[in-house]
Short mmCIF file of C-alpha atoms and ligand atoms in Angstrom, two decimals:
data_model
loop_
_atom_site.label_atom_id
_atom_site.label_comp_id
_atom_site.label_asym_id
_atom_site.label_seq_id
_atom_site.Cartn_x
_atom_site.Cartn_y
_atom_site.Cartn_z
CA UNK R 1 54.34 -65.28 -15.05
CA UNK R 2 53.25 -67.86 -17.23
CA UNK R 3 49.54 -68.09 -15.95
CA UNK R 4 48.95 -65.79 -17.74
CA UNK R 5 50.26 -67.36 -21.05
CA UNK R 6 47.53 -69.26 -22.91
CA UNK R 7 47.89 -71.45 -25.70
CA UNK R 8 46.65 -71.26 -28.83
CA UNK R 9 45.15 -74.50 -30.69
CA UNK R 10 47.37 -73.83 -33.40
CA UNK R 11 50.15 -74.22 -30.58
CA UNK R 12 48.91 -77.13 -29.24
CA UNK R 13 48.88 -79.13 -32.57
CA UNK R 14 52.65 -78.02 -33.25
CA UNK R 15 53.93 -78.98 -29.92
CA UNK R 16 52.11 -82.00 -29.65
CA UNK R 17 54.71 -84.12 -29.29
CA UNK R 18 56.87 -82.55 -26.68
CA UNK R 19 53.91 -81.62 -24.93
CA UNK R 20 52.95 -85.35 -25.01
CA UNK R 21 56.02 -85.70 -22.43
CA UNK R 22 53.76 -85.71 -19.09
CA UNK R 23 56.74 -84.15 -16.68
CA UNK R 24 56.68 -80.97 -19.53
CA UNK R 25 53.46 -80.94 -20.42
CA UNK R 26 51.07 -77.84 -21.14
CA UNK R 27 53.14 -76.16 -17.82
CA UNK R 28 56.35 -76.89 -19.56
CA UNK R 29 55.12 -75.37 -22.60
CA UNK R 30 53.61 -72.39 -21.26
CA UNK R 31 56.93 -71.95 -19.15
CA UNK R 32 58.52 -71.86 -22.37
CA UNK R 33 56.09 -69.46 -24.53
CA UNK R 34 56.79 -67.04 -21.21
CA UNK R 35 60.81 -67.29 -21.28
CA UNK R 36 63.34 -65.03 -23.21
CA UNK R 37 66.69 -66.95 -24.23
CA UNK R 38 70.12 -64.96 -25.44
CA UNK R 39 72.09 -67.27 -27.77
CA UNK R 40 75.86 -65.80 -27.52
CA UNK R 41 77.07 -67.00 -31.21
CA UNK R 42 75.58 -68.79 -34.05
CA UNK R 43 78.63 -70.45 -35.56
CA UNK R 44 78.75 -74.20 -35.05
CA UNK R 45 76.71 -74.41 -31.94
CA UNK R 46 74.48 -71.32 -31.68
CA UNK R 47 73.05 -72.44 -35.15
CA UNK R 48 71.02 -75.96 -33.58
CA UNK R 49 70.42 -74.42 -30.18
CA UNK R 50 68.83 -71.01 -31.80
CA UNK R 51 66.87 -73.50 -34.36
CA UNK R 52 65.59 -75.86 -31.29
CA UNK R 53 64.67 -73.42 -29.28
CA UNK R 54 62.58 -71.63 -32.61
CA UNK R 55 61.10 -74.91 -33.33
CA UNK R 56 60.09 -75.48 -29.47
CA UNK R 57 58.56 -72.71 -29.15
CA UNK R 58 60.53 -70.31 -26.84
CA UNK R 59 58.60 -67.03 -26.52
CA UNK R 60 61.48 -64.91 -27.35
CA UNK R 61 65.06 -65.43 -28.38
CA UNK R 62 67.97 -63.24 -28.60
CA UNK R 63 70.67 -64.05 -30.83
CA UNK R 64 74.26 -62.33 -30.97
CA UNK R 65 77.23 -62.08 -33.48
CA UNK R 66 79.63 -59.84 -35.26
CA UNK R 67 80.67 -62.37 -37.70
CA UNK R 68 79.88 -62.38 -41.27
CA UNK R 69 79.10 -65.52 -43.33
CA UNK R 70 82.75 -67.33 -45.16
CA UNK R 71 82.39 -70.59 -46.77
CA UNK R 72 84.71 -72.74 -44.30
CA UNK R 73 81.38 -71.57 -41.82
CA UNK R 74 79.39 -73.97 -44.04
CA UNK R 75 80.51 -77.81 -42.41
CA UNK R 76 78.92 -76.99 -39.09
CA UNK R 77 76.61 -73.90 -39.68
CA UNK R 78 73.25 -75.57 -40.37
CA UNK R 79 71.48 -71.58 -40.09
CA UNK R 80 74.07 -70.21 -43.07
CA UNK R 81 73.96 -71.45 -46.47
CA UNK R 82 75.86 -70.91 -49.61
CA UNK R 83 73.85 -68.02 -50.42
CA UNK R 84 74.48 -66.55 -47.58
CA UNK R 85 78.46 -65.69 -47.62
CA UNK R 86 79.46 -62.47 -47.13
CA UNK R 87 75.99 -61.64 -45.03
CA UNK R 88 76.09 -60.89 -41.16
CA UNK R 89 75.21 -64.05 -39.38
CA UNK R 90 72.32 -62.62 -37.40
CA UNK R 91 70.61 -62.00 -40.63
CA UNK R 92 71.51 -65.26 -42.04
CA UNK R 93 70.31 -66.56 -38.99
CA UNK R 94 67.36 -64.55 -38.39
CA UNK R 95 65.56 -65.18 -42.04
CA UNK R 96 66.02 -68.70 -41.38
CA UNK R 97 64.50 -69.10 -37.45
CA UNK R 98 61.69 -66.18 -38.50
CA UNK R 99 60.47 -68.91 -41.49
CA UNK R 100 61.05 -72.12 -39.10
CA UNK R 101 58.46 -70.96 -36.78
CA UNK R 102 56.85 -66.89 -36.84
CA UNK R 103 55.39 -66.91 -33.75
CA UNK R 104 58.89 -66.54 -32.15
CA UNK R 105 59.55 -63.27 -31.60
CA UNK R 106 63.33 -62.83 -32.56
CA UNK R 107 65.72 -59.76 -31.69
CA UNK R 108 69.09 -60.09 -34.00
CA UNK R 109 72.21 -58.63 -32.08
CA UNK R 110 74.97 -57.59 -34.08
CA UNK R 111 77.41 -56.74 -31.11
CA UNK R 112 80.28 -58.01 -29.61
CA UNK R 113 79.96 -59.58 -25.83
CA UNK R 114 82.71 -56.70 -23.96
CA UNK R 115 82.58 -55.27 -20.88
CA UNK R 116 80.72 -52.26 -22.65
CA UNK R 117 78.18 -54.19 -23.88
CA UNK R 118 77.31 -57.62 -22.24
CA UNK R 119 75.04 -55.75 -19.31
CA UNK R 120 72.77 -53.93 -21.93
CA UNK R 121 72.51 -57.35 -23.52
CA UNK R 122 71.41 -59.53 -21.11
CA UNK R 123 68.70 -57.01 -20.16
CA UNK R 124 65.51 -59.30 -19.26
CA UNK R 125 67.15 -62.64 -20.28
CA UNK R 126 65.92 -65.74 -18.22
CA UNK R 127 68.91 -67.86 -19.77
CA UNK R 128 72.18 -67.16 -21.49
CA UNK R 129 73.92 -69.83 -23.83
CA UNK R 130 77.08 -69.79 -24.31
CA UNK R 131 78.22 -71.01 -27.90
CA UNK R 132 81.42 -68.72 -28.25
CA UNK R 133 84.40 -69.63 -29.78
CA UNK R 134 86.71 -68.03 -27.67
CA UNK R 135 87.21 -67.98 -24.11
CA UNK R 136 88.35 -64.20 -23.56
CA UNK R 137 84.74 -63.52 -24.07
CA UNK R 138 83.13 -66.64 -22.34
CA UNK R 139 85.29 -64.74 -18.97
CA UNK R 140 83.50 -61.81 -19.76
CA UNK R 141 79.47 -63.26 -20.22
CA UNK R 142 80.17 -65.65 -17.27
CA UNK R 143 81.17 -62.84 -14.84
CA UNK R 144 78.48 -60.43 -15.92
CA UNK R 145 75.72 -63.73 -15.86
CA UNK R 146 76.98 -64.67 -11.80
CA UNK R 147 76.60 -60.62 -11.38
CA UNK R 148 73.09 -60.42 -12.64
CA UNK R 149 71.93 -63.91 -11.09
CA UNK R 150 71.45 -65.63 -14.73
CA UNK R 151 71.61 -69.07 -15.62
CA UNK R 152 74.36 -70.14 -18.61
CA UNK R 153 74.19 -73.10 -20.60
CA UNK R 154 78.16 -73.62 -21.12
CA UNK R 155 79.38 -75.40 -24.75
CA UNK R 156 82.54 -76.03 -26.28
CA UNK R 157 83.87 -78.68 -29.22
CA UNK R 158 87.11 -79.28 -30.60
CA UNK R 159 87.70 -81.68 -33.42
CA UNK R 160 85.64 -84.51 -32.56
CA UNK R 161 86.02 -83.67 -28.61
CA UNK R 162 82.60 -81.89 -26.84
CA UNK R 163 81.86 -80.50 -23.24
CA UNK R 164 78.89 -78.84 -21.37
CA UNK R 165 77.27 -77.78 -18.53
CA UNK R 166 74.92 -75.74 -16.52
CA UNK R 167 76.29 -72.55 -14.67
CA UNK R 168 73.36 -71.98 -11.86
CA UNK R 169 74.98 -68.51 -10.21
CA UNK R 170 75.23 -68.66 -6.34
CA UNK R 171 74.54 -72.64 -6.64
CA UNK R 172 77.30 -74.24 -8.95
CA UNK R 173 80.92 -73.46 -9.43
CA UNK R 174 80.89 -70.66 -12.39
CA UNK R 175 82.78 -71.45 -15.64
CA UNK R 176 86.32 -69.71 -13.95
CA UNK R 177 86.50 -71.51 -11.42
CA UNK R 178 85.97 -74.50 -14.05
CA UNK R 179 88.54 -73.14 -16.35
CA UNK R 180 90.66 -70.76 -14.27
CA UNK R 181 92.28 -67.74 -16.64
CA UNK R 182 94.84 -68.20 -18.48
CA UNK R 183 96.71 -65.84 -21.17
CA UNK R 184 94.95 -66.97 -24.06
CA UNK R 185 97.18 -67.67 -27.74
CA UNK R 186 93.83 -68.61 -30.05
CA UNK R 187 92.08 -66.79 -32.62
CA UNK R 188 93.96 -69.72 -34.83
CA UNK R 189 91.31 -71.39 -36.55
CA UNK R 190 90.16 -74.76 -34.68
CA UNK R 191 89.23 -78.34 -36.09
CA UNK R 192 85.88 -79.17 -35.71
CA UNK R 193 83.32 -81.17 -37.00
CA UNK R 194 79.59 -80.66 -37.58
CA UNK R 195 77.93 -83.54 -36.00
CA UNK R 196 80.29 -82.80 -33.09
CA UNK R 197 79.35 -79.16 -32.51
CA UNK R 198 75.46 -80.35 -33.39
CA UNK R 199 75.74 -83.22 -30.33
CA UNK R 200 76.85 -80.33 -27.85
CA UNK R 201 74.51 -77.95 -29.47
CA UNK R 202 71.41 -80.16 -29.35
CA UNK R 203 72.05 -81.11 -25.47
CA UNK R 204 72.92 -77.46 -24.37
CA UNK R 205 69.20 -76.59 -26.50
CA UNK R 206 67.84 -79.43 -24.38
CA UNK R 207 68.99 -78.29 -21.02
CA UNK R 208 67.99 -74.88 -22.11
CA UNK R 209 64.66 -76.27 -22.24
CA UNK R 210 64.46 -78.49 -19.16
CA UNK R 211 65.69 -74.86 -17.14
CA UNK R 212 62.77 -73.01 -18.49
CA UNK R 213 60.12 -75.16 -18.08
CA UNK R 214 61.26 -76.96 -15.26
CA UNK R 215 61.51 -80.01 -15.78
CA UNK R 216 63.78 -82.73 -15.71
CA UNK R 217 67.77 -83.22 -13.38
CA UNK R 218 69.92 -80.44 -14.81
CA UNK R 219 73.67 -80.58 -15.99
CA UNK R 220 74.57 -78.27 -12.81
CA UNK R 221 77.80 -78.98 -10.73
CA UNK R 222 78.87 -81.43 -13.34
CA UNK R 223 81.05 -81.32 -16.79
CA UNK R 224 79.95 -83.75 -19.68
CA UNK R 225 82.57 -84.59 -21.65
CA UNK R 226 82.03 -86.63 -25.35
CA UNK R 227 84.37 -87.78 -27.39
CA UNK R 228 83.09 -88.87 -30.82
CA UNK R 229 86.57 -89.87 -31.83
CA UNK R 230 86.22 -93.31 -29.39
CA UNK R 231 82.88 -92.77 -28.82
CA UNK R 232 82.51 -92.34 -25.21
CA UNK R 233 80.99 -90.01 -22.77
CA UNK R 234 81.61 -88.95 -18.90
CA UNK R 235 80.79 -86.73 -16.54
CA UNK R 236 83.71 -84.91 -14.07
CA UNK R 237 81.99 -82.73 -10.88
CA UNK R 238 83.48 -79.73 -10.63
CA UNK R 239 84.31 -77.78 -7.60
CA UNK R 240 84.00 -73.73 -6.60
CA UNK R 241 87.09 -72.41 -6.30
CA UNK R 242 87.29 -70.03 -3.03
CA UNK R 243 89.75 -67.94 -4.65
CA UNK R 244 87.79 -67.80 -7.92
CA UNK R 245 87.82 -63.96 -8.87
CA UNK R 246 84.44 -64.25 -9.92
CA UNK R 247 82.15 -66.10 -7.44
CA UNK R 248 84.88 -66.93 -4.84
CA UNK R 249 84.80 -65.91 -1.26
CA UNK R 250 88.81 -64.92 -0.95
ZN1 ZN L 1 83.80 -69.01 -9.85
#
C-alpha cells in the first residue's frame, strides 16, 4: 500500500529529523502517511499520543470521546485548555491537532466504545490505542480488536504509577488474559499526574509508530511498568491464558 504514497518536499523538510533515523527512513515515513490510527480517549493519555502521531505525520487519525471539557481535565490534558471547558473533547481536540499539522486528515468520534458501537468504529483502522480510563470498556475494545485481527497499544497510569504494552492478536496474550475480569467498583475519580500520563502516552505514541512503519523490537508479550514515585522501570512477560474468554483455547 504505501508504494504508492509519495512524499511531498514540503513533507520531507518537516520530517526531517525522524526521517534522518536510517531503520525509519523515507519507508518508515511513507508507512506512516499510508496508516489510519483510532485513539480510544483523549483525557490524560490520548491527548500526547493523538498530538505525536499529528506531528509525525500519520495519514489519518481517528479520535474518540464522549466527555466534555471540566477544569480538573486541565493538569494532564495538554489538547484542552481553559477556554475550552464545557466543549466536547473531540472538538477541543480536533481544533488543536487540525492547526498542529493540516495535512492530517482527522475524523472526531463523539461515541462511546459499547458493544453497539466499537465494530463500526474500528472500520479500516491499522492500530487501536487504548487510553481509556476505565477497564469495563478496555474488555470491550480488546475483544472486538482480537476479533477483527487489530493491533492495540495498551496504557494505563495511576498517581505516579504507569504501564504499557503491545496487544498483537493471535501472537501475544490479549489484555484479559493480562488483567482477567473482575467486577469493577471505579468511576471514583483517580490520582494522577501529568508528566506520568505524558511518559505512558509518549511511549504508547512511539510504539504506535514503530508498528506502522515497521521498525524497531515492539512492546509485545511484555508489560512495562514505571514508577515515577522511586523512579524505576521493569518489564513482567505475560502469559496467554488458555481459559481466557477472549483469545483462549478452553
Ligand atoms: Zn486472552
Amino acid at each position: 500500500m504505501e508504494d504508492a504514497v509519495k512524499l511531498t518536499e514540503e513533507e520531507l523538510k518537516r520530517y526531517h529529523r525522524q526521517i534522518l533515523f536510517e531503520p525509519f527512513g523515507r519507508e518508515g515515513q511513507k508507512r506512516l502517511k499510508a496508516a489510519h490510527a483510532l485513539v480510544v480517549g483523549l483525557g490524560g493519555l490520548g491527548s500526547p499520543v493523538a498530538m505525536y502521531l499529528c506531528m509525525g505525520g500519520i495519514g489519518k487519525l481517528s479520535i474518540v470521546d464522549t466527555d466534555i471539557v471540566t477544569p480538573s481535565n486541565l493538569n494532564r490534558q495538554p489538547l484542552h485548555w481553559e477556554s475550552n471547558i464545557g466543549i466536547k473533547k473531540v472538538d477541543s481536540a480536533k481544533e488543536k491537532l487540525v492547526r498542529m499539522n493540516p495535512r492530517v486528515d482527522i475524523v472526531a468520534i463523539n461515541k462511546r466504545i459499547t458493544q453497539e458501537t466499537v465494530r463500526t468504529i474500528l472500520k479500516g483502522v491499522d492500530v487501536a490505542v487504548d487510553c481509556l480510563d476505565n477497564m469495563a470498556s478496555r474488555y470491550v475494545l480488546n475483544r472486538a480488536c482480537i476479533e477483527s485481527q487489530i493491533p492495540l497499544i495498551h496504557g494505563g497510569v495511576y498517581g505516579m504509577v504507569g504501564q504499557l504494552t503491545t496487544i498483537l492478536p493471535s501472537k501475544t496474550p490479549c489484555l484479559e488474559c493480562i488483567f482477567p475480569k473482575v467486577e469493577e467498583a471505579d468511576q471514583e475519580p483517580i490520582p494522577v499526574f501529568g508528566p506520568t500520563a505524558g511518559t505512558i502516552a509518549s511511549l504508547q505514541a512511539l510504539e504506535t509508530i514503530k508498528l506502522l512503519s515497521e521498525t524497531g523490537t515492539l512492546l509485545a508479550g511484555h508489560l512495562l511498568y514505571f514508577n515515577g514515585e522511586v523512579m524505576k522501570c521493569h518489564l513482567v512477560d505475560v502469559q496467554a491464558r488458555d481459559d481466557c474468554p477472549v483469545c483462549g483455547k478452553g
